Amino acid sequence: MLKPAPKTGRKAATVTREKIRILICDDEKLILTIISRILTSANYEVVTTTSPVEGIAAFKSGSFAAVITDVMMEPVDGFIFREMIRACNKTIPIVFLTSLIGGSDHYLLNMITQDPCSYFIPKQSGKLLLLNKLDQILMAYRTERAQNFAQNRLREELALASNIQRAMLPPYVYSGNCFEYSCLYRPLHKISGDLYERLPITDSRGIMVFGDLSGHGIHSALAMIAVQSFLKSIDLDQENLPCTLARKLNGFLWRQLHGIAYMCALIVFYDFEKNIMRYYNSGMGDLLCVNSRTGKLRDLNPEKRGSLPLGMMPDGDFEQSDTVEAVFDDGEYFIAASDGISDLSMSPDGTEGLDMALFRELLGQAVIQSRELGDIVALPFQIYSMLELAGYAFPQDDTMLMVMRKKTHPRRGVLYYGSIRCLHEEVDRLVQQVAETVNTRFAPCIELAVSVELMLQEHLTNILNHGFDGRDHDGEYIFVKVVDAGRNLIVTVWDFGREWRFDTSVMRDPDKHLDMLNDSGAVNGRGVAIIQKIASRISRKRLAGLNECTFVIPQITESASK
Amino acid sequence: MKKMIQEYLESQFGTDTPEMLREFFDEYRGNMTEGIAALEQLLDSGDAASLVKKAHTLKGLALVIGDRDLSSALLDFEHAALNNTLDLCSKLLPELKRGLEMLRDDGE
């Protein structure tokens, strides 16, 4: 029978502490009585039971700091009782009170110690040893719980800091009327000391700031947020030149973060109407310029103009004469990278650093390929992925890699090209917009619009509901491109969720799969089958954390395409 | 009360609650009387597995109350039953009974 242990009748302990509750299970009542007397005399609160079945019910209904149990009991022994407890709580200390003597009880000892949070105390221990041992066990348990709690809190706070940091940054991909960019941003440990900020003046003109705060981790991430906030507060006017902004940033860093952080920076004034790029480099890797036809790099700064990193001295020259100015062709791409790229290594200890000649070669290849594909969303991820494949798989620092280019002419057949935030209402809006565009273009062929709508809705909802495995994704973006390619519509979706694996067996006969789901009354699992029924071909890539899924949707009739 | 047990219980709970210690002892003696009778019956039926379990339980009881004589005798009995040497168990049974007699005689 389950009952609270009787009171000892002794005077209350002079040192009061919150009572610790212990559950004791032993089918021998006298043992229960004696052990509970010992524990209550030491100010423990005790619940006793002679039955493991009642014991588990008590355990579920109360809050205990430890369980003390006999081994040999009926109808279930102490080990089955432990399994029942472990189903509810993996770590609570379970103390086996045993009468093991000598070396013949190895089996029982093995059984007890198989569980890392199980202990044993011999029945003949006596009061002092029992209380001391129990104190030690509870102290170890409390310490471990406190450590786990602190670690979990730190993890949660880092995740929150990471989200805040992401929210401070502009979208990773931008596609305006005059130019577009895509940026890979990868902290070494959840949060980063790298930053980028776009300060637009007009559609075609503005300033891009790339920064790399000294150090990495929390220290530089906090400094990054301060700098990013400062940048967002700046009012730009026509007079703002990269060197003026460098002076302002230097002043801010010196006054506010002196002794805490300094920053390597690349401050770029762009004018995609007049094809002018003007930049000031303060200790960062130079802006790279790649010809998208030849893949060749052009050195924009042969005189190596620039200055020391910002925030190292109270006053700097930051002269206009140190600014690099370049006129560019429409087909040239610009690439800015933090030293996380040059610090990429072939070994975990960072000893085999990046071969810059190889990097330049891969860069050229990737840019040519990107020009042929017609978009740059995946380009920085493609470059990073190529470096990983070449063996540079061990980052040593926060990494940022941005590619920018001018938008030269309207792309043929592009029906939709843009990003949305990972929110259901934005998915609904995008899907509706795409469906309307397709319907207008292919009217009266409404079936095609419905197919695209259904496929996009299923895929994007899948990403939101299942792609992030519980990770907060409000700050993430999904980019979508829909192209009329004559006989087919090609839909490409880029996202940062988990890697998608389409089951090819479903692909062979999606109708059969859907019938099976219908017959079994299944609620889930239709999405992928529906997508595979609509798309005649699906291809997917995983590029440095970015998913690229391409769906080919056949048009219903050839005449439907205008 | 058997002196060995009394000394042990006083070392655990002090000397100011003699009634409680007496209750413990009386309950122990009752349990042990029933338990050893049960062992005898199990020995007659030749149920070695049940003998092991029962002897183990009684041994735990004796250890908790500080009865070193009976806990030692019960350990020997448990091992004999574990090895399925019931003849040896029969030979050890009188020792258990002597231990039980000491509970009845000692201190009364």
XYZ file of C-alpha atoms in Angstrom:
670
model
C 0.000 0.000 0.000
C 1.214 3.475 -0.804
C 1.596 5.802 2.132
C 3.570 8.735 3.420
C 6.171 7.641 5.918
C 5.287 8.130 9.593
C 6.766 11.100 11.386
C 9.615 10.420 13.783
C 8.265 12.507 16.628
C 11.659 14.145 16.971
C 12.212 17.871 17.232
C 12.353 19.679 13.927
C 15.833 20.135 12.551
C 17.311 23.480 13.513
C 18.585 24.069 9.979
C 15.529 24.217 7.747
C 15.775 23.335 4.096
C 13.264 22.539 1.443
C 12.300 18.926 1.887
C 13.599 16.565 -0.715
C 11.115 13.899 -1.746
C 12.240 10.315 -2.063
C 10.164 7.389 -3.293
C 11.010 4.070 -1.646
C 9.800 0.736 -2.957
C 10.414 -2.515 -1.083
C 8.052 -5.428 -0.626
C 9.328 -5.947 2.914
C 7.381 -3.555 5.151
C 9.880 -3.561 7.997
C 12.665 -2.481 5.672
C 10.450 0.282 4.322
C 9.734 1.448 7.850
C 13.371 1.465 8.946
C 14.700 3.208 5.828
C 11.958 5.815 5.862
C 12.648 6.506 9.588
C 16.286 7.072 8.761
C 15.462 9.423 5.900
C 12.747 11.413 7.671
C 15.124 11.910 10.607
C 17.420 13.622 8.087
C 14.543 15.872 6.949
C 13.723 14.007 3.745
C 10.105 13.658 2.743
C 9.429 10.038 1.977
C 6.715 8.166 0.116
C 6.815 4.392 0.550
C 5.248 1.552 -1.330
C 5.507 -2.203 -1.213
C 4.440 -2.577 -4.842
C 6.356 -1.495 -7.959
C 3.046 -1.020 -9.776
C 1.855 1.419 -7.114
C 5.343 2.876 -7.102
C 5.196 3.884 -10.754
C 1.762 5.460 -10.240
C 3.188 7.468 -7.324
C 6.187 8.439 -9.401
C 4.002 9.769 -12.197
C 1.806 11.765 -9.850
C 4.530 13.327 -7.722
C 7.832 15.062 -8.008
C 10.756 13.115 -6.575
C 14.473 13.771 -6.318
C 15.396 10.077 -6.215
C 13.969 6.581 -6.040
C 15.193 3.883 -3.675
C 14.163 0.368 -4.568
C 14.737 -3.243 -3.657
C 15.913 -5.624 -6.389
C 13.941 -8.788 -5.743
C 10.270 -7.974 -5.602
C 6.998 -9.404 -6.877
C 5.259 -9.260 -9.342
C 8.028 -7.313 -11.102
C 11.612 -6.947 -9.950
C 13.561 -3.745 -9.362
C 14.979 -3.698 -12.895
C 11.564 -3.744 -14.533
C 10.512 -1.071 -12.046
C 13.514 0.943 -13.253
C 12.446 0.517 -16.894
C 9.015 1.848 -15.989
C 10.580 4.890 -14.339
C 13.002 5.460 -17.203
C 10.043 5.605 -19.594
C 9.064 8.777 -17.693
C 12.434 10.116 -16.600
C 15.788 9.206 -18.110
C 18.067 10.658 -15.463
C 16.506 10.614 -12.004
C 18.827 8.699 -9.645
C 17.592 5.202 -8.877
C 19.264 3.666 -5.856
C 19.104 -0.096 -5.464
C 19.126 -1.100 -1.840
C 20.606 -4.570 -2.017
C 21.853 -7.269 0.219
C 24.606 -8.225 -2.213
C 27.575 -9.743 -0.477
C 30.827 -10.937 -1.982
C 31.664 -11.735 -5.565
C 28.741 -13.991 -6.453
C 26.431 -11.161 -7.377
C 28.201 -9.902 -10.500
C 25.074 -10.345 -12.563
C 23.042 -8.042 -10.334
C 25.841 -5.502 -10.129
C 26.122 -5.508 -13.915
C 22.403 -5.016 -14.237
C 22.453 -2.089 -11.818
C 25.381 -0.314 -13.450
C 24.054 -0.730 -17.009
C 22.096 2.439 -16.371
C 24.380 5.449 -15.831
C 22.003 7.010 -13.327
C 21.582 3.913 -11.169
C 23.483 3.299 -7.927
C 23.494 0.712 -5.202
C 23.740 0.884 -1.453
C 24.176 -2.324 0.570
C 21.350 -2.993 2.993
C 23.817 -3.395 5.841
C 25.206 0.128 5.274
C 23.580 1.684 8.306
C 22.228 5.159 8.740
C 25.398 7.202 8.320
C 26.588 5.531 5.147
C 23.096 5.516 3.644
C 22.604 9.241 4.239
C 26.097 10.174 3.066
C 25.760 8.142 -0.100
C 22.303 9.536 -0.829
C 23.586 13.078 -0.301
C 26.430 12.453 -2.772
C 24.074 10.997 -5.368
C 21.633 13.885 -5.086
C 24.430 16.452 -5.207
C 25.813 14.875 -8.400
C 22.310 14.811 -9.911
C 21.632 18.439 -9.033
C 25.006 19.517 -10.419
C 24.425 17.678 -13.679
C 20.928 19.100 -14.006
C 22.225 22.599 -13.356
C 24.931 22.115 -15.986
C 22.449 20.753 -18.529
C 20.094 23.607 -17.780
C 22.877 26.149 -18.236
C 24.006 24.500 -21.482
C 20.471 24.401 -22.865
C 19.944 28.014 -21.921
C 23.176 28.995 -23.594
C 22.150 27.048 -26.711
C 18.740 28.751 -26.750
C 20.289 32.159 -26.218
C 22.778 31.561 -29.014
C 19.930 30.520 -31.310
C 18.071 33.684 -30.339
C 21.203 35.783 -30.908
C 21.613 34.094 -34.287
C 18.023 34.990 -35.213
C 18.506 38.581 -34.080
C 21.680 38.788 -36.110
C 19.932 37.407 -39.200
C 17.139 39.896 -38.698
C 19.695 42.717 -38.684
C 21.019 41.668 -42.071
C 19.333 42.442 -45.382
C 17.819 39.430 -47.240
C 20.454 37.009 -48.500
C 19.248 37.543 -52.019
C 18.042 40.711 -53.698
C 16.710 41.232 -57.166
C 15.828 44.809 -58.033
C 15.209 46.585 -61.304
C 18.862 47.409 -61.968
C 20.986 44.889 -60.156
C 20.883 41.784 -58.033
C 22.979 40.067 -55.418
C 23.150 36.824 -53.506
C 25.098 36.301 -50.297
C 26.335 33.260 -48.434
C 26.581 34.077 -44.746
C 27.893 31.326 -42.531
C 28.894 31.854 -38.896
C 31.600 29.575 -37.557
C 29.555 29.030 -34.367
C 25.912 30.095 -34.821
C 26.738 33.803 -34.584
C 29.133 35.785 -36.688
C 31.358 38.826 -36.686
C 30.817 39.341 -40.427
C 28.273 41.785 -41.770
C 26.869 43.219 -44.954
C 24.480 46.108 -45.390
C 22.860 47.703 -48.380
C 22.272 51.446 -48.155
C 20.271 52.348 -51.265
C 20.218 55.870 -52.680
C 18.150 55.050 -55.766
C 17.220 51.790 -57.498
C 20.526 51.722 -59.284
C 22.828 53.566 -56.864
C 23.820 53.052 -53.284
C 26.420 51.785 -50.915
C 27.244 48.249 -49.882
C 29.218 47.767 -46.712
C 31.018 44.513 -46.026
C 32.603 44.145 -42.618
C 34.584 41.597 -40.659
C 34.843 42.346 -36.949
C 37.975 41.190 -35.157
C 37.696 37.759 -33.495
C 34.647 35.556 -33.756
C 31.884 34.203 -31.532
C 29.892 36.261 -29.032
C 32.463 39.038 -28.742
C 32.486 39.928 -32.423
C 28.782 39.136 -32.921
C 27.804 41.776 -30.354
C 30.133 44.274 -32.011
C 28.627 43.321 -35.386
C 25.117 44.159 -34.117
C 26.340 47.546 -32.849
C 27.949 48.354 -36.205
C 24.924 47.110 -38.158
C 22.655 49.342 -36.033
C 24.961 52.288 -36.647
C 24.869 51.660 -40.405
C 21.087 51.521 -40.399
C 20.951 54.912 -38.689
C 23.041 56.665 -41.336
C 21.250 59.077 -43.659
C 22.759 58.802 -47.075
C 22.871 61.683 -49.484
C 24.549 62.317 -52.768
C 27.661 63.518 -50.996
C 28.316 60.248 -49.258
C 31.461 58.728 -50.551
C 33.001 55.470 -49.418
C 35.847 57.357 -47.705
C 33.360 59.589 -45.824
C 31.528 56.526 -44.573
C 34.843 54.910 -43.634
C 35.644 57.997 -41.538
C 32.240 57.843 -39.822
C 32.584 54.139 -39.117
C 36.122 54.578 -37.815
C 34.887 57.275 -35.427
C 32.054 55.065 -34.209
C 34.286 52.046 -33.673
C 36.966 54.119 -31.916
C 34.498 55.888 -29.615
C 32.139 53.012 -28.861
C 34.155 49.854 -29.251
C 37.746 50.975 -28.684
C 39.696 48.107 -27.133
C 36.815 45.729 -27.826
C 36.797 45.362 -31.573
C 38.074 46.780 -34.814
C 36.725 46.025 -38.261
C 38.095 45.214 -41.676
C 35.708 46.753 -44.179
C 35.000 47.113 -47.828
C 32.752 50.088 -48.525
C 31.426 50.037 -52.067
C 29.539 52.782 -53.847
C 27.740 51.264 -56.836
C 26.071 52.854 -59.772
C 24.557 50.222 -62.033
C 23.159 52.857 -64.368
C 26.506 54.446 -65.220
C 28.434 51.224 -64.607
C 30.682 52.709 -61.944
C 32.039 50.931 -58.902
C 33.890 53.041 -56.319
C 35.185 51.490 -53.151
C 37.314 52.016 -50.091
C 39.131 49.041 -48.630
C 40.117 49.020 -44.957
C 42.065 45.829 -44.489
C 39.666 43.449 -46.214
C 40.162 41.256 -49.262
C 39.761 43.354 -52.398
C 36.566 43.477 -54.442
C 36.878 40.851 -57.166
C 35.645 41.484 -60.689
C 34.959 38.480 -62.919
C 34.099 38.537 -66.600
C 31.105 36.230 -67.021
C 31.988 35.372 -70.632
C 35.636 34.459 -70.106
C 35.740 33.722 -66.385
C 38.835 35.941 -66.141
C 39.420 38.155 -63.112
C 40.256 41.824 -63.514
C 42.433 43.497 -60.886
C 40.566 46.657 -59.913
C 43.165 47.840 -57.445
C 46.669 47.258 -58.809
C 48.039 50.100 -56.672
C 46.722 48.415 -53.534
C 44.926 51.482 -52.275
C 43.236 51.409 -48.915
C 43.871 51.793 -45.227
C 44.240 49.929 -41.964
C 41.110 48.333 -40.484
C 38.601 50.743 -38.968
C 38.624 51.567 -35.266
C 42.340 51.080 -34.719
C 43.216 54.780 -34.583
C 41.202 57.811 -33.445
C 41.882 59.697 -36.660
C 42.644 58.389 -40.087
C 43.194 60.015 -43.420
C 40.427 58.220 -45.305
C 41.217 60.288 -48.352
C 39.335 60.281 -51.593
C 42.674 59.509 -53.233
C 42.687 56.103 -51.523
C 39.372 55.220 -53.128
C 39.416 52.756 -56.008
C 37.237 53.624 -58.959
C 36.335 51.289 -61.781
C 34.115 51.450 -64.808
C 32.712 48.066 -65.676
C 31.023 46.135 -68.473
C 27.485 44.845 -68.174
C 28.713 41.256 -68.072
C 31.094 41.678 -65.150
C 30.269 40.187 -61.754
C 31.540 41.583 -58.440
C 32.479 39.382 -55.544
C 33.184 40.390 -51.950
C 34.457 37.803 -49.478
C 35.427 37.887 -45.832
C 38.616 36.118 -44.756
C 36.521 33.081 -43.819
C 36.964 32.138 -47.497
C 40.745 32.575 -47.616
C 41.005 30.800 -44.240
C 39.180 27.716 -45.507
C 41.367 24.725 -44.847
C 41.839 21.132 -45.939
C 42.493 20.054 -42.357
C 40.640 20.631 -39.084
C 43.655 22.393 -37.545
C 43.697 24.956 -40.350
C 47.225 24.188 -41.520
C 46.425 23.580 -45.203
C 44.974 26.908 -46.308
C 43.172 27.844 -49.493
C 45.057 27.826 -52.777
C 44.054 31.253 -54.106
C 44.882 30.335 -57.713
C 42.432 27.436 -57.478
C 39.862 29.722 -55.900
C 40.134 32.172 -58.791
C 39.812 29.356 -61.309
C 36.721 27.910 -59.622
C 35.256 31.390 -59.330
C 35.608 31.920 -63.094
C 33.981 28.562 -63.885
C 31.085 29.164 -61.506
C 30.411 32.649 -62.886
C 30.352 31.418 -66.503
C 27.981 28.623 -65.512
C 25.758 31.049 -63.617
C 25.518 33.372 -66.618
C 24.359 30.446 -68.729
C 21.716 29.505 -66.148
C 20.502 33.088 -65.975
C 20.368 33.706 -62.227
C 22.782 34.213 -59.373
C 20.746 33.016 -56.385
C 22.815 29.880 -55.939
C 26.130 31.266 -57.188
C 27.934 31.996 -53.872
C 26.704 28.653 -52.537
C 27.903 26.942 -55.706
C 31.354 28.515 -55.267
C 31.534 27.452 -51.611
C 30.334 23.976 -52.506
C 33.031 23.685 -55.199
C 35.650 24.620 -52.601
C 34.277 21.967 -50.244
C 34.445 19.391 -53.026
C 38.042 20.432 -53.683
C 38.787 19.454 -50.076
C 38.463 22.826 -48.351
C 35.845 21.535 -45.972
C 37.136 22.991 -42.691
C 36.161 26.623 -42.050
C 38.310 28.451 -39.508
C 36.370 31.695 -39.308
C 32.984 33.263 -40.015
C 32.377 33.320 -43.745
C 30.615 35.738 -46.046
C 30.628 35.629 -49.831
C 28.523 37.989 -51.899
C 28.067 38.146 -55.657
C 26.565 41.226 -57.352
C 25.809 41.932 -60.970
C 23.944 44.317 -63.153
C 20.577 43.299 -64.572
C 21.035 43.930 -68.240
C 17.807 43.065 -70.026
C 14.503 41.424 -69.186
C 15.016 37.686 -69.185
C 13.055 35.787 -71.755
C 10.161 33.797 -70.380
C 10.670 34.689 -66.713
C 7.200 34.832 -65.180
C 8.232 35.199 -61.566
C 11.551 35.891 -59.891
C 11.579 36.901 -56.251
C 11.812 35.955 -52.621
C 9.359 35.596 -49.772
C 9.848 35.239 -46.039
C 9.101 31.828 -44.550
C 5.546 32.636 -43.508
C 2.362 30.864 -44.591
C 0.648 34.101 -45.571
C 3.576 34.994 -47.840
C 3.454 31.518 -49.408
C -0.252 31.958 -50.110
C 0.366 35.368 -51.642
C 3.198 34.115 -53.850
C 1.280 31.044 -55.009
C -1.720 33.149 -55.937
C 0.436 35.679 -57.782
C 2.228 32.964 -59.767
C -1.064 31.213 -60.599
C -2.578 34.474 -61.843
C 0.487 35.236 -63.955
C 0.470 31.763 -65.506
C -3.270 31.924 -66.081
C -3.008 35.296 -67.815
C -0.148 34.150 -69.996
C -1.631 30.795 -70.972
C -5.356 31.600 -70.949
C -7.645 29.809 -71.550
C -5.465 26.935 -70.348
C -6.456 27.145 -66.690
C -5.278 23.605 -65.932
C -1.664 24.682 -66.134
C -2.204 27.498 -63.635
C -3.919 25.073 -61.268
C -1.064 22.578 -61.618
C 1.580 25.203 -60.835
C -0.477 26.553 -57.955
C -0.950 23.097 -56.451
C 2.666 22.071 -56.894
C 4.085 25.289 -55.446
C 1.623 25.282 -52.559
C 2.547 21.703 -51.636
C 6.290 22.212 -51.921
C 6.450 25.545 -50.092
C 4.111 24.349 -47.338
C 6.311 21.277 -46.953
C 9.319 23.515 -46.496
C 7.576 25.601 -43.845
C 6.023 22.695 -41.984
C 8.780 20.107 -42.171
C 11.910 21.683 -43.582
C 13.262 23.307 -40.473
C 12.842 20.509 -37.906
C 11.451 22.814 -35.262
C 14.117 25.464 -35.896
C 12.805 29.019 -35.919
C 12.522 30.000 -39.581
C 10.642 33.312 -39.515
C 13.793 35.163 -40.550
C 14.580 32.801 -43.443
C 13.783 33.479 -47.069
C 12.637 31.291 -49.944
C 13.440 32.352 -53.482
C 11.285 31.247 -56.417
C 11.768 31.463 -60.162
C 9.144 30.448 -62.714
C 10.159 30.348 -66.374
C 8.137 29.648 -69.501
C 10.509 27.422 -71.455
C 8.247 26.752 -74.432
C 7.007 23.193 -74.017
C 7.464 23.287 -70.251
C 7.197 25.539 -67.273
C 10.299 25.374 -65.112
C 9.889 26.199 -61.439
C 12.982 26.555 -59.274
C 12.814 26.963 -55.512
C 15.745 27.791 -53.238
C 15.465 27.335 -49.473
C 17.576 26.715 -46.373
C 15.501 23.867 -44.931
C 16.691 20.311 -44.615
C 17.697 18.415 -47.712
C 14.723 17.154 -49.721
C 14.756 13.518 -50.758
C 12.041 12.627 -53.200
C 11.217 8.950 -53.125
C 11.862 7.690 -56.648
C 9.560 4.697 -56.180
C 6.705 7.148 -55.751
C 7.945 8.978 -58.837
C 7.446 5.874 -60.978
C 3.752 5.675 -60.178
C 2.421 8.642 -58.191
C -1.189 7.716 -59.092
C -0.815 4.335 -57.448
C 0.772 5.956 -54.428
C -2.068 8.467 -54.115
C -4.657 5.674 -54.494
C -2.910 3.776 -51.725
C -2.973 6.836 -49.474
C -6.654 7.400 -50.264
C -7.517 3.746 -49.538
C -5.732 3.854 -46.209
C -7.368 7.171 -45.300
C -3.936 8.720 -44.748
C -3.930 12.377 -43.765
C -0.250 13.055 -44.437
C 2.171 12.094 -47.187
C 0.191 13.310 -50.198
C 2.306 16.387 -50.846
C 5.281 14.674 -52.434
C 3.050 12.352 -54.486
C 1.037 15.328 -55.776
C 4.235 17.178 -56.692
C 5.549 14.118 -58.496
C 2.308 13.668 -60.347
C 2.396 17.249 -61.616
C 6.128 17.556 -62.405
C 7.482 15.435 -65.237
C 11.015 15.897 -63.935
C 12.436 16.977 -60.602
C 16.050 17.737 -59.909
C 17.566 18.853 -56.647
C 20.901 20.049 -55.386
C 22.260 20.824 -51.984
C 24.809 23.624 -52.130
C 26.469 24.644 -48.858
C 23.176 24.484 -46.943
C 21.015 25.867 -49.768
C 18.453 23.593 -51.430
C 17.835 24.103 -55.119
C 14.821 22.154 -56.389
C 13.791 22.399 -60.027
C 10.437 21.124 -61.253
C 9.594 20.712 -64.911
C 5.857 21.019 -65.576
C 4.720 20.086 -69.096
C 2.286 22.479 -70.703
C -0.997 20.800 -71.528
C -0.965 21.559 -75.234
C 1.651 23.071 -77.417
C -0.778 25.725 -78.577
C -1.172 26.911 -75.042
C 2.264 28.489 -75.158
C 2.159 31.890 -76.752
C 15.658 -7.963 22.704
C 18.734 -9.656 21.354
C 21.685 -7.559 22.536
C 23.427 -7.422 19.135
C 20.246 -6.055 17.535
C 19.520 -3.634 20.335
C 23.004 -2.151 20.106
C 22.723 -1.818 16.356
C 19.296 -0.170 16.433
C 20.424 2.234 19.175
C 23.418 3.192 17.056
C 21.043 4.026 14.219
C 18.139 5.678 16.039
C 19.510 6.636 19.479
C 18.266 5.530 22.869
C 15.370 7.910 23.404
C 12.753 5.907 21.511
C 12.983 2.414 23.062
C 9.326 1.663 22.195
C 9.999 2.214 18.505
C 13.041 -0.062 18.624
C 11.004 -2.703 20.397
C 8.359 -2.477 17.671
C 11.047 -2.978 15.028
C 12.419 -5.962 16.845
C 9.022 -7.592 17.413
C 8.096 -7.156 13.776
C 11.458 -8.555 12.727
C 11.063 -11.566 14.952
C 7.553 -12.223 13.630
C 8.694 -11.917 10.020
C 11.685 -14.152 10.625
C 9.563 -16.817 12.345
C 7.179 -16.909 9.401
C 10.030 -16.728 6.915
C 12.024 -19.632 8.304
C 8.862 -21.748 8.468
C 8.301 -20.914 4.810
C 11.878 -21.935 4.002
C 11.271 -25.286 5.631
C 8.144 -25.858 3.543
C 9.905 -24.848 0.335
C 12.752 -27.208 1.191
C 10.250 -30.052 1.586
C 8.770 -29.251 -1.815
C 12.250 -29.038 -3.414
C 11.598 -25.573 -4.937
C 15.187 -24.259 -5.137
C 14.340 -21.057 -7.011
C 11.794 -19.970 -4.423
C 14.225 -20.921 -1.679
C 16.820 -18.555 -3.129
C 14.371 -15.673 -3.310
C 13.002 -16.200 0.170
C 16.437 -16.630 1.763
C 17.621 -13.488 -0.042
C 14.682 -11.455 1.273
C 15.180 -12.698 4.842
C 18.894 -12.004 4.597
C 18.123 -8.370 3.610
C 15.812 -8.075 6.592
C 18.463 -9.412 8.977
C 21.061 -7.019 7.532
C 18.843 -3.983 7.973
C 18.106 -4.803 11.609
C 21.744 -5.630 12.388
C 21.310 -9.364 13.068
C 24.713 -10.528 11.855
C 24.189 -14.127 13.086
C 21.091 -14.769 11.024
C 22.231 -12.737 7.991
C 25.393 -14.850 7.829
C 23.459 -18.118 8.190
C 20.943 -17.001 5.563
C 23.746 -16.083 3.146
C 25.110 -19.635 3.403
C 21.598 -20.977 2.919
C 20.995 -18.741 -0.118
C 24.236 -19.895 -1.752
C 23.404 -23.537 -1.118
C 19.962 -23.059 -2.687
C 21.486 -21.161 -5.580
C 23.792 -24.125 -6.226
C 20.766 -26.403 -5.980
C 22.378 -28.357 -3.113
C 19.224 -28.920 -1.146
C 20.971 -31.473 1.086
C 23.229 -28.730 2.271
C 20.199 -26.490 2.784
C 18.692 -29.166 5.013
C 21.897 -29.276 7.016
C 21.897 -25.465 7.362
C 18.256 -25.221 8.440
C 18.939 -26.089 12.114
C 21.377 -23.176 12.270
C 18.617 -20.837 11.105
C 16.326 -22.269 13.731
C 18.991 -21.733 16.385
C 19.243 -18.106 15.270
C 15.476 -17.804 15.559
C 15.572 -19.325 19.078
C 18.122 -16.698 20.062
C 15.596 -14.028 19.075
C 13.039 -15.649 21.341
C 15.340 -16.223 24.298
C 17.708 -13.313 24.260
C 16.649 -10.459 26.489
C 13.209 -11.917 27.367
